Amino acid sequence: MNRHPHRSIGTPLDRVDGPLKVTGGARYAAEYGAEGLLHGAVVNSRIARGRIIAIDSDAACAVPGVRLVMSHLNRPPLAADDDSYEDEDSADGSSFRPLFNDRVLYNGQPVALVVADDLQTARYAAALVTVEYATEPHATDLRRQLDDALPAPAELPGPRGDADGALASAPVRIEAQYELPVEHHNPMEPHASTVIYQADGSLLVHDKTQGSQNSQSYLCHVLKLEPTQVRVQAAFIGGAFGSGLRPQYQLPLAAMAALMLKRSVRVALTRQQQFTFGYRPRTVQRLSLGADAEGRLLGLVHQVTGQTSRFEQFTAHVAEWSGMLYHCDNVRLTYRLVPLDVYTPLDMRAPGAAEGVYALECAMDELAWAAGLNPLHLRLINFTALNQNLGKPYSSKALRDCYSEGARQFGWPTQMPAPGTLREGEQRIGLGMATGVWEAMQMPASASAALAPDGSVVVASATTDIGTGTYTAMTQIAAETLGLPPEKVRFVLGDSSLPQAPLQGGSFTVSSVGSAVREACLALRQTLLEAARQLPSGPFQHIADDQVQCSEGHLQAASSSQRIAFTELFQRYGSLQASATAHPSALRQRYATATHSAVFVEVAVDEALGTVRVRRVVSAIAAGRVVNPKTARSQILGGVVWGVSMALHEASLMDHGLGRFMNHNLAEYHIPVQADIGDIRVLFVDEPDAVVNPLGSKGVGEIGVVGVAAAVANAVYHATGNRIRELPITLDKLL
């Protein structure tokens, strides 16, 4: 069939779920009720390592309204006692299972759950539970344990060329160490699970998750249930950023309590408890760069050391970017892990790239100044159209356009003023820039499409919407494919019973689920045409597929006035539907696929106080075809704010004597407020890509973060002449 004339993709459409969100109609995991719903409060360990000797719950059980105090001593025998299961985002090792045994693996570990008639009673009774521990020596400080580092199970490319030899003979060399702290996700909606116990003994679960089917399979395994006994829903999610990729401990706790009591149970974590599971890990990175007199890279060594738990080996893609972003024939990348008495780290938005590209782009800035080159010029002369890690060309890479258009709109100088020379009164002004990169992935995904009586279409997939605009983007893809206005499409998501979808993460939802939605709608369009050909009048019996298009709720012959309404087809045949599964094409195997960006930043540093203000940012993005420029711009704006936050604000501070995070709240875990953010300009460059997927879309969730922290750090150096290599850049470090 011909492409229909109705255009939805590329239109800055308002969020279709916006009215529900702003009126309170959107319900989140902790907002679903049930008759006789009970509430759980978690008791967390107060030591970092050791064993539980005794748990005294008598005082808690004596409180009126308390229904259960659950611990490793009385948890359901259904819980799995083996290590064979891995969730979709698990790390190498033995996954943590709450209340598994008497071992304490980290400070903050859940050791008991108190279930009561209401939340206040549950929390009060939880405070009465006393736990006696046998403590063991613990280690939680990455810096002090660097000698314990072990090779990480990371999929790094092997060394190419002779990096050490090239560095030794390079006319221009720099070597520097960069450190990033632990960061916690802190989405607006804390993690919660409402487990509704059904009359037949099955569970209907409303969970804060980035994958309803992942949570379903996890519960089925650890509680030895059949998939028909567990249905997980996640219609709305108040931010996740990776914290919902793995099932967090409130989910199995609530499910175990519901099965024990045969009652509906909700467990919602407090803000403080948001600091008792995964996080962006602390890393120490050493970069060595060597270049010739013109600035061409001759050798590069990137050594990463990160922290992990003692029971899992968490790795992120931290070092790979240094082998692919610029042309360099002599590269060596290493990644080591230090096992500590902490919980396992977890992917956080742009995992690995946010850390690794920060170090690389700061090192590139240092190399530019050492070589006497404009930092932008250094990047341009090292541009590569080939991913040397893979030995493959990029399917598209409009990074040069990002550099040129971003520099033009920012006003990047051709001749850089010397560091510390730009001033406005008491303010020192600095300019910094960096490159960003993120992989453009596609995962297998499925979707269904069904015709409704009024001629509208209901499209469904088990994907989620963590605030990124999935409802809206999928609506637009379906609307364009079927020639309908967006208001005639309803997209249903966030239910484990719907067609299979991968976890929402990695910026691949539009590429993966969007491709499946397109395929399902194409299949429905063919189903409608076949139905029309069966009509007695048969207006389309002798018209080829490619001579029929969908337009405004009709099948329309391209060469005549013959048409038939979707509503007429429904009246005749009832609900017509189709489903499809989309896979990455074989063509992708011949190419590397990635999004890119160029970030330009201006800062003002108060000479007397050392305070830093990011006055303006220009972020130029090459992300293929943008489905919705409005929501995509919002994604980049949020990413830039997070990058500023990484550079200047965020750090989870641990008392290593206790092995416990001290600033586990939003008063002391610093993130930017509105007054901290200056002008942000987002621009998308044109980047056609027929390889990456049928939509030509690469996704924008992650790329907005990458490179921003480095651009801010580079601007601070330009303002002050003081190179701060440990984030966040706070006034004490500057002074």
XYZ file of C-alpha atoms in Angstrom:
735
model
C 0.000 0.000 0.000
C 1.048 3.582 -0.470
C 2.059 5.640 2.503
C -0.896 7.561 3.809
C -0.935 11.356 3.708
C -1.493 11.944 7.452
C 1.728 12.997 9.205
C 2.138 12.486 12.940
C 5.798 11.524 13.303
C 7.921 14.643 13.649
C 5.037 16.713 15.031
C 5.522 18.385 18.449
C 2.402 16.758 19.925
C 1.362 17.426 23.522
C 1.573 14.404 25.816
C -1.559 12.307 25.400
C -1.295 11.324 29.082
C -0.793 14.937 30.168
C -4.388 15.652 31.260
C -4.433 12.559 33.500
C -1.143 13.550 35.111
C -2.019 17.173 35.817
C -5.520 16.358 37.124
C -4.447 13.486 39.362
C -6.144 10.874 37.214
C -2.893 8.960 36.662
C -2.451 6.392 39.429
C 0.929 5.139 40.584
C 1.939 1.908 42.305
C 1.169 3.083 45.846
C -2.185 4.628 44.891
C -4.192 1.485 44.138
C -6.590 0.367 46.836
C -8.150 -2.978 47.713
C -10.641 -4.147 50.309
C -8.821 -4.820 53.557
C -5.503 -3.576 52.196
C -2.648 -3.987 54.670
C 0.512 -1.885 54.827
C 4.101 -2.989 55.313
C 7.059 -1.183 56.853
C 10.601 -2.427 56.309
C 13.136 -2.836 59.104
C 16.654 -2.212 57.770
C 19.951 -3.463 59.157
C 22.154 -1.099 61.144
C 25.420 -2.878 60.441
C 27.352 -3.340 57.211
C 28.475 -6.939 57.650
C 27.760 -9.795 60.003
C 24.981 -12.108 61.134
C 21.598 -11.748 62.769
C 21.735 -13.420 66.178
C 18.182 -12.706 67.298
C 15.102 -10.726 66.326
C 12.745 -9.606 69.097
C 9.356 -8.751 67.634
C 7.224 -9.225 70.779
C 6.683 -5.508 71.335
C 5.757 -4.989 67.697
C 3.334 -7.916 67.659
C 1.614 -6.533 70.753
C 0.614 -3.338 68.943
C -3.094 -3.446 67.981
C -3.488 -3.772 64.227
C -0.186 -5.575 63.570
C -0.831 -8.683 61.465
C 2.662 -10.017 60.792
C 6.342 -9.542 61.520
C 8.161 -11.428 58.774
C 11.884 -12.223 58.779
C 14.207 -14.949 57.512
C 12.900 -17.095 60.384
C 9.316 -17.302 59.113
C 9.285 -16.224 55.470
C 7.288 -18.419 53.088
C 9.013 -21.652 52.087
C 8.020 -20.783 48.510
C 10.918 -18.361 48.167
C 13.606 -19.772 45.870
C 16.714 -21.058 47.614
C 18.941 -21.288 44.548
C 20.993 -18.921 42.416
C 19.791 -20.000 38.977
C 17.592 -16.975 38.277
C 18.783 -13.747 36.694
C 16.467 -10.836 36.027
C 16.835 -8.950 32.766
C 19.303 -6.443 34.211
C 21.185 -8.627 36.655
C 24.937 -8.555 37.170
C 27.258 -11.552 37.302
C 27.009 -13.318 40.628
C 24.308 -14.272 43.128
C 21.312 -11.910 43.105
C 20.274 -10.447 46.447
C 17.122 -11.966 47.958
C 15.549 -10.163 50.931
C 15.093 -12.199 54.139
C 17.036 -15.081 52.588
C 19.080 -15.999 55.646
C 20.803 -14.539 58.693
C 23.660 -12.958 56.715
C 23.928 -9.152 56.646
C 25.596 -8.060 53.420
C 25.312 -4.269 53.658
C 24.067 -1.489 55.924
C 20.408 -0.826 55.163
C 19.632 -4.391 54.109
C 15.979 -5.309 54.834
C 15.911 -7.721 57.787
C 12.200 -7.730 58.631
C 8.804 -6.547 57.407
C 6.039 -5.415 59.740
C 2.530 -5.620 58.264
C -0.376 -3.779 59.886
C -3.829 -2.400 59.191
C -2.479 1.041 58.348
C 0.846 2.628 57.468
C 1.254 4.595 60.690
C 0.822 1.474 62.816
C 3.216 -0.504 60.632
C 5.930 2.137 60.879
C 5.467 2.560 64.626
C 5.650 -1.186 65.202
C 8.689 -1.495 62.923
C 10.503 0.912 65.239
C 9.865 -1.515 68.111
C 11.565 -4.472 66.418
C 15.022 -5.032 67.894
C 17.703 -7.002 66.108
C 20.852 -8.406 67.700
C 23.844 -8.740 65.386
C 27.250 -10.362 65.410
C 29.291 -7.812 63.513
C 32.245 -8.530 61.256
C 34.843 -6.101 59.875
C 33.617 -4.302 56.783
C 35.119 -2.280 53.949
C 33.137 0.334 52.001
C 35.756 2.859 50.824
C 36.825 2.335 47.201
C 39.890 4.544 47.554
C 41.237 2.575 50.533
C 40.641 -0.787 48.847
C 42.088 -0.070 45.392
C 44.746 -2.731 45.937
C 41.943 -5.310 46.146
C 40.772 -4.593 42.583
C 40.092 -7.598 40.361
C 39.550 -7.818 36.601
C 35.921 -7.033 35.789
C 33.758 -9.327 33.628
C 33.355 -6.492 31.133
C 33.047 -6.981 27.375
C 35.938 -4.715 26.487
C 37.574 -4.699 23.056
C 41.109 -6.025 23.135
C 44.057 -3.640 22.812
C 44.890 -2.388 19.334
C 48.300 -1.220 18.240
C 50.909 -0.286 20.832
C 49.284 2.302 23.088
C 52.141 2.494 25.610
C 54.770 2.840 22.897
C 52.770 5.511 21.094
C 52.333 7.460 24.328
C 56.026 7.272 25.139
C 57.003 8.873 21.831
C 54.105 11.331 21.460
C 55.153 15.018 21.244
C 52.162 16.056 23.372
C 51.077 13.927 26.340
C 48.755 14.254 29.296
C 47.954 11.836 32.103
C 45.247 12.525 34.661
C 43.021 10.773 37.177
C 39.313 11.524 37.478
C 36.954 10.443 40.233
C 33.173 10.341 40.419
C 31.147 9.713 43.585
C 28.221 7.429 44.255
C 24.970 8.958 42.997
C 21.430 7.799 43.767
C 18.532 7.938 41.316
C 15.988 9.661 43.586
C 12.977 9.643 41.245
C 10.053 11.734 42.451
C 7.983 8.572 43.045
C 9.622 6.290 45.635
C 9.531 2.560 44.982
C 6.333 0.800 45.980
C 4.390 -2.378 45.268
C 0.692 -2.963 45.896
C -0.027 -6.711 45.778
C -3.753 -7.440 45.495
C -4.600 -10.958 46.625
C -7.312 -12.384 44.382
C -10.043 -14.856 45.368
C -8.364 -17.629 43.381
C -5.035 -17.084 45.153
C -3.420 -15.263 42.248
C -1.683 -11.902 42.604
C -2.434 -8.642 40.799
C 0.621 -6.462 41.386
C 0.975 -2.724 40.828
C 4.717 -2.163 40.840
C 7.159 0.685 40.333
C 9.100 -0.991 37.522
C 10.616 -0.367 34.109
C 9.486 -3.811 32.972
C 6.222 -5.411 34.093
C 7.162 -8.745 32.523
C 10.546 -8.690 34.257
C 8.856 -8.199 37.643
C 6.387 -10.961 36.787
C 9.084 -13.484 35.882
C 11.091 -12.526 38.976
C 8.134 -13.167 41.306
C 7.271 -16.411 39.551
C 10.792 -17.654 40.106
C 11.515 -16.572 43.671
C 8.036 -17.570 44.905
C 7.681 -20.636 42.649
C 4.471 -19.439 41.022
C 3.116 -19.986 37.534
C 2.872 -16.994 35.168
C -0.919 -17.354 35.257
C -0.793 -16.663 39.002
C 0.967 -13.297 38.720
C -0.024 -10.232 36.708
C 2.063 -7.073 37.042
C 0.862 -3.635 36.004
C 2.719 -0.316 35.835
C 0.506 2.167 34.012
C 2.318 5.261 35.271
C 5.785 5.713 36.744
C 7.003 8.867 38.439
C 10.542 8.701 37.123
C 12.977 5.808 37.355
C 16.242 6.563 35.475
C 17.318 2.927 35.831
C 16.196 2.368 39.426
C 13.284 0.246 38.171
C 15.270 -1.993 35.836
C 15.741 -4.667 38.495
C 12.959 -5.671 40.905
C 13.690 -3.895 44.175
C 13.160 -5.541 47.532
C 9.737 -4.074 48.315
C 8.251 -6.261 45.543
C 9.079 -9.741 46.913
C 8.443 -8.562 50.475
C 4.914 -7.414 49.632
C 4.214 -10.570 47.626
C 5.496 -12.900 50.373
C 3.370 -11.119 52.979
C 0.283 -11.301 50.757
C 0.752 -15.044 50.254
C 1.307 -15.646 53.967
C -1.712 -13.621 55.079
C -3.913 -14.250 52.025
C -4.563 -10.512 52.105
C -3.675 -7.577 49.881
C -0.472 -5.827 50.998
C 1.292 -2.629 50.023
C 4.942 -1.896 50.754
C 6.129 1.616 49.923
C 9.712 2.632 50.622
C 10.578 5.879 52.354
C 12.893 8.447 50.795
C 15.648 7.266 53.138
C 15.138 3.681 51.972
C 15.677 4.822 48.372
C 19.356 4.881 49.416
C 19.360 1.190 50.409
C 19.581 -0.369 46.941
C 21.261 0.354 43.574
C 23.114 3.533 42.609
C 25.646 4.903 40.132
C 28.928 3.426 41.391
C 31.937 5.388 42.510
C 34.727 5.199 39.941
C 38.377 6.166 39.679
C 39.609 6.575 36.098
C 43.092 7.208 34.733
C 43.429 8.605 31.216
C 46.661 8.870 29.239
C 46.509 10.638 25.872
C 49.277 11.293 23.373
C 49.055 13.396 20.197
C 51.277 14.751 17.458
C 52.007 18.455 17.105
C 48.805 18.970 15.074
C 46.693 17.313 17.759
C 46.033 13.966 16.067
C 45.671 11.214 18.661
C 48.556 8.733 18.612
C 47.909 6.718 21.759
C 45.201 6.343 24.405
C 45.005 4.338 27.631
C 41.839 4.388 29.734
C 41.940 2.499 33.047
C 38.716 2.246 35.061
C 38.319 1.035 38.639
C 34.774 0.791 40.008
C 33.082 -0.586 43.078
C 30.714 -3.517 43.330
C 29.113 -5.653 46.027
C 30.672 -8.824 47.384
C 27.845 -10.941 45.947
C 27.647 -9.541 42.393
C 30.113 -8.125 39.865
C 28.401 -5.075 38.430
C 29.959 -3.636 35.298
C 28.899 -0.738 33.097
C 30.178 0.372 29.692
C 32.604 2.944 31.076
C 35.768 2.581 29.004
C 34.507 1.533 25.545
C 33.668 5.086 24.467
C 37.341 6.024 24.522
C 38.014 3.479 21.802
C 35.223 4.595 19.468
C 34.549 8.330 19.780
C 37.742 9.549 18.054
C 40.198 8.034 15.609
C 43.170 6.456 17.369
C 45.132 3.419 16.197
C 46.804 2.645 19.533
C 44.331 2.039 22.357
C 44.287 0.018 25.557
C 41.193 -0.130 27.784
C 40.993 -1.827 31.203
C 38.247 -2.215 33.798
C 38.734 -3.487 37.354
C 36.319 -3.936 40.247
C 36.716 -3.610 44.002
C 34.266 -5.822 45.952
C 32.924 -3.953 48.983
C 30.348 -4.485 51.725
C 27.715 -2.482 49.879
C 24.660 -3.229 47.771
C 25.245 -3.891 44.075
C 25.365 -0.761 41.891
C 22.670 -0.309 39.272
C 22.394 1.286 35.854
C 21.665 5.002 36.135
C 20.688 7.081 33.121
C 23.424 6.822 30.476
C 25.169 4.152 32.596
C 28.880 3.989 31.918
C 28.835 6.745 29.310
C 28.028 9.451 31.852
C 31.136 8.409 33.780
C 33.503 7.317 31.022
C 32.827 10.166 28.616
C 33.232 12.638 31.488
C 36.808 11.446 32.010
C 37.586 11.201 28.284
C 36.231 14.664 27.475
C 38.035 16.318 30.370
C 41.242 14.618 29.229
C 40.632 15.829 25.662
C 40.252 19.354 27.008
C 43.523 19.032 28.901
C 45.196 17.734 25.739
C 43.842 20.668 23.714
C 45.338 23.221 26.101
C 48.610 21.286 26.269
C 48.810 21.300 22.455
C 47.776 24.955 22.174
C 44.636 24.071 20.218
C 41.046 25.192 20.358
C 39.175 22.340 22.131
C 36.642 22.257 19.296
C 39.374 22.060 16.661
C 41.018 19.137 18.479
C 37.787 17.165 18.284
C 37.204 18.002 14.635
C 40.620 16.792 13.498
C 40.122 13.514 15.403
C 36.637 12.870 13.996
C 36.062 9.323 12.772
C 33.296 7.815 10.659
C 34.408 4.347 11.814
C 33.841 2.656 15.166
C 37.326 1.213 15.598
C 36.234 -1.002 18.493
C 34.043 -2.908 16.025
C 35.810 -2.115 12.766
C 32.481 -0.950 11.339
C 31.315 2.341 9.805
C 28.534 4.256 11.531
C 25.106 3.989 9.928
C 25.025 7.778 10.314
C 27.057 10.251 12.333
C 26.085 13.890 11.985
C 28.451 14.908 14.787
C 30.213 17.493 12.606
C 26.841 19.196 12.144
C 26.387 19.184 15.926
C 29.788 20.857 16.320
C 29.166 23.514 13.672
C 25.561 24.383 14.491
C 26.091 24.189 18.242
C 29.179 26.395 18.050
C 27.333 28.880 15.841
C 24.344 29.195 18.143
C 26.562 29.342 21.242
C 29.059 31.776 19.782
C 32.089 29.568 20.391
C 35.238 31.630 19.755
C 37.678 30.799 16.974
C 40.521 31.980 19.221
C 40.100 30.863 22.838
C 41.015 33.444 25.497
C 43.571 32.145 27.984
C 42.164 30.466 31.114
C 41.331 32.903 33.890
C 41.280 36.003 31.681
C 37.544 36.511 31.035
C 35.903 38.592 33.764
C 32.681 40.425 34.517
C 33.174 42.339 37.753
C 33.720 39.802 40.514
C 32.789 36.926 38.210
C 35.294 34.870 36.273
C 33.759 33.637 33.016
C 34.636 30.316 31.429
C 33.685 28.453 28.262
C 33.767 24.683 27.941
C 32.619 22.071 25.483
C 32.446 18.305 25.164
C 31.233 15.566 22.867
C 28.515 13.103 23.838
C 27.833 9.601 22.547
C 25.361 6.812 23.305
C 24.672 3.561 21.524
C 21.536 3.356 19.345
C 20.151 -0.076 20.133
C 17.111 -2.073 19.069
C 15.675 -5.058 20.942
C 13.044 -7.561 19.814
C 9.560 -6.373 20.784
C 5.929 -7.173 20.024
C 2.711 -5.177 19.748
C -0.928 -5.663 18.827
C -3.439 -3.399 17.077
C -7.223 -3.778 17.130
C -10.056 -1.878 15.444
C -12.684 -0.388 17.766
C -16.388 0.221 16.934
C -15.933 3.972 16.370
C -13.137 3.412 13.860
C -10.392 4.162 16.330
C -7.554 1.746 16.999
C -6.247 0.314 20.254
C -2.536 -0.511 20.143
C -0.858 -2.409 22.978
C 2.539 -3.557 24.217
C 3.903 -4.451 27.643
C 6.421 -1.601 27.594
C 6.337 1.141 30.238
C 6.454 4.932 30.280
C 8.864 6.215 32.935
C 8.013 9.794 32.041
C 9.776 9.795 28.683
C 6.618 10.203 26.581
C 6.139 6.602 25.428
C 2.345 6.889 25.377
C 2.636 9.846 23.019
C 5.373 8.558 20.705
C 3.624 5.212 20.175
C 0.359 7.010 19.501
C 2.070 9.077 16.820
C 3.703 6.066 15.176
C 0.399 4.187 15.056
C -1.519 7.228 13.848
C 0.852 7.852 10.947
C 0.970 4.207 9.924
C -2.838 3.950 9.829
C -3.578 7.426 8.494
C -5.506 8.406 11.616
C -5.423 11.587 13.681
C -3.676 10.893 17.022
C -6.941 11.294 18.964
C -8.249 8.179 17.176
C -5.465 6.003 18.600
C -5.251 4.683 22.161
C -1.997 3.104 23.271
C -2.105 0.652 26.178
C 1.061 -0.296 28.070
C 2.464 -1.351 31.424
C 0.818 -4.774 31.803
C 2.625 -8.118 31.840
C -0.316 -9.717 29.989
C 0.290 -7.565 26.898
C 2.602 -8.440 23.972
C 6.249 -8.872 24.933
C 8.446 -5.801 25.322
C 11.967 -5.284 26.663
C 12.769 -3.264 29.750
C 12.382 0.446 29.181
C 15.937 1.720 29.282
C 18.964 2.378 27.132
C 17.047 4.828 24.902
C 15.822 1.900 22.793
C 12.073 1.972 23.487
C 11.059 3.968 20.415
C 13.438 1.965 18.235
C 12.249 -1.385 19.606
C 8.612 -1.027 20.634
C 7.996 1.723 18.071
C 9.126 -0.637 15.314
C 6.769 -3.319 16.679
C 3.882 -0.829 16.795
C 4.565 0.115 13.192
C 4.648 -3.549 12.135
C 1.434 -4.346 14.026
C -0.344 -1.394 12.415
C 0.905 -2.415 8.971
C -0.464 -5.905 9.661
C -3.797 -4.451 10.780
C -3.932 -2.336 7.630
C -3.483 -5.484 5.548
C -6.165 -7.247 7.611
C -8.576 -4.365 6.925
C -7.862 -4.543 3.225
C -8.420 -8.307 3.103
C -11.712 -7.811 4.951
C -12.766 -5.108 2.489
C -12.076 -7.465 -0.393
C -14.526 -9.969 1.072
C -17.442 -7.545 0.942
C -20.111 -8.471 -1.614
C -19.704 -5.151 -3.415
C -15.933 -5.746 -3.326
C -14.626 -2.295 -4.279
C -11.021 -3.365 -3.597
C -11.074 -6.857 -5.085
C -9.094 -5.876 -8.144
C -6.918 -3.124 -6.672
C -3.331 -3.976 -5.765
C -2.082 -3.500 -2.210
C 0.222 -0.666 -3.203
C -2.697 1.254 -4.731
C -4.580 1.500 -1.430
C -3.856 3.885 1.386
C -5.332 4.660 4.802
C -6.692 8.148 5.241
C -8.851 9.686 7.988
C -10.422 6.401 9.057
C -10.946 5.006 5.554
C -9.323 2.652 3.109
C -8.861 4.816 0.021
C -8.010 3.707 -3.508
C -5.218 5.888 -4.834
C -6.490 5.980 -8.414
C -10.224 6.417 -7.825
C -12.819 7.683 -5.380
C -13.482 4.215 -4.007
C -13.230 4.125 -0.230
C -14.649 2.321 2.751
C -14.791 3.422 6.377
C -13.131 1.500 9.189
C -16.452 1.723 11.049
C -18.242 -0.106 8.241
C -15.672 -2.880 8.406
C -16.202 -3.191 12.162
C -19.977 -3.337 11.739
C -19.568 -6.110 9.198
C -16.815 -8.211 10.820
C -16.537 -7.085 14.413
C -13.136 -6.393 15.924
C -10.359 -6.860 13.413
C -6.910 -7.151 14.909
C -3.324 -8.033 14.184
C -0.046 -8.429 16.010
C 3.599 -8.378 15.063
C 7.098 -8.792 16.430
C 9.906 -6.533 15.245
C 13.537 -7.655 15.246
C 16.710 -5.739 14.406
C 17.411 -6.083 10.711
C 20.358 -8.054 9.382
C 21.584 -4.838 7.764
C 22.401 -3.438 11.205
C 25.093 -6.070 11.649
C 27.264 -4.327 9.062
C 27.233 -0.994 10.884
C 27.849 0.669 14.214
C 24.890 2.721 15.431
C 25.037 5.605 17.892
C 23.615 8.980 18.843
C 26.010 11.901 19.232
C 25.970 15.378 20.698
C 28.059 18.500 21.136
C 27.612 20.439 24.361
C 28.732 24.058 24.856
C 28.669 25.692 28.296
C 29.335 29.092 29.836
C 29.940 29.385 33.582
C 30.463 32.261 35.967
C 32.610 31.607 39.055
C 32.469 34.070 41.928
C 36.056 35.029 42.684
C 35.476 35.592 46.396
C 33.019 32.791 47.179
C 34.023 30.099 44.695
C 30.396 29.506 43.732
C 29.757 28.284 40.185
C 26.752 29.170 38.071
C 26.065 27.609 34.691
C 24.718 30.600 32.796
C 23.919 28.999 29.468
C 24.125 25.685 27.645
C 23.703 24.764 23.994
C 23.176 21.059 23.365
C 23.211 19.953 19.725
C 21.895 16.419 19.168
C 22.161 13.951 16.279
C 19.591 11.243 17.028
C 18.221 10.196 13.664
C 14.538 10.917 13.066
C 12.872 12.542 16.066
C 9.340 11.203 16.566
C 8.156 14.052 18.804
C 10.384 17.155 18.935
C 8.492 18.510 21.956
C 8.942 15.531 24.270
C 12.419 14.883 22.832
C 13.444 18.426 23.729
C 12.140 17.816 27.254
C 14.286 14.693 27.479
C 17.394 16.650 26.496
C 16.541 19.505 28.871
C 16.275 16.992 31.711
C 19.546 15.392 30.668
C 21.345 18.740 30.662
C 20.015 19.528 34.142
C 21.251 16.142 35.324
C 24.654 16.777 33.766
C 24.880 20.103 35.605
C 23.829 18.255 38.750
C 26.605 15.668 38.256
C 29.168 18.401 37.771
C 28.243 20.675 40.661
C 25.799 19.054 43.088
C 25.314 15.304 43.413
C 27.185 12.950 45.734
C 26.005 10.260 48.135
C 28.284 10.628 51.145
C 29.063 7.538 53.205
C 30.220 7.231 56.793
C 32.721 4.451 56.188
C 32.877 3.705 59.897
C 29.237 2.622 59.695
C 29.129 1.779 56.007
C 25.996 3.907 55.766
C 25.022 6.845 53.560
C 24.677 9.979 55.640
C 22.816 12.365 53.326
C 19.960 9.976 52.543
C 17.290 12.619 51.963
C 16.495 15.395 49.509
C 17.567 18.096 51.959
C 21.200 16.983 52.031
C 21.500 15.021 48.790
C 21.988 18.101 46.658
C 20.290 18.411 43.297
C 19.672 21.614 41.325
C 16.623 23.748 41.890
C 15.164 26.120 39.331
C 17.423 28.980 40.439
C 20.515 26.874 39.693
C 19.694 26.443 36.010
C 20.398 29.076 33.385
C 19.406 29.232 29.730
C 19.378 25.864 27.922
C 19.072 25.713 24.158
C 18.409 22.333 22.514
C 18.768 21.759 18.790
C 18.407 18.620 16.697
C 20.440 18.321 13.516
C 19.101 16.507 10.479
C 20.366 12.913 10.440
C 18.602 10.506 8.031
C 19.340 6.865 8.845
C 17.779 4.018 6.873
C 19.794 1.344 8.720
C 19.126 1.832 12.406
C 15.430 0.756 12.176
C 12.433 1.374 9.867
C 11.555 4.545 11.784
C 15.080 5.983 11.471
C 14.890 6.848 15.179
C 17.810 6.461 17.598
C 16.256 7.556 20.901
C 17.074 10.566 23.082
C 16.700 9.408 26.693
C 20.389 9.054 27.482
C 22.300 11.303 25.103
C 21.207 14.512 26.844
C 23.223 13.617 29.960
C 26.439 12.510 28.289
C 29.198 15.102 28.007
C 27.453 17.815 30.023
C 29.428 17.289 33.247
C 32.688 17.387 31.285
C 31.678 20.584 29.467
C 30.893 22.224 32.829
C 34.189 21.042 34.349
C 36.086 22.291 31.301
C 34.351 25.659 31.548
C 35.266 25.922 35.239
C 38.906 25.318 34.304
C 38.717 27.986 31.606
C 37.218 30.445 34.104
C 39.708 29.813 36.902
C 42.752 27.992 35.559
C 42.058 25.434 38.283
C 41.494 21.876 37.014
C 39.130 19.990 39.336
C 39.154 16.291 38.494
C 36.867 15.012 41.247
C 33.119 15.585 40.977
C 31.122 17.354 42.167
C 33.004 20.647 41.795
C 32.206 22.394 45.059
C 33.429 25.723 46.357
C 35.815 24.109 48.868
C 37.673 22.405 45.995
C 37.829 25.630 44.004
C 38.972 27.785 46.892
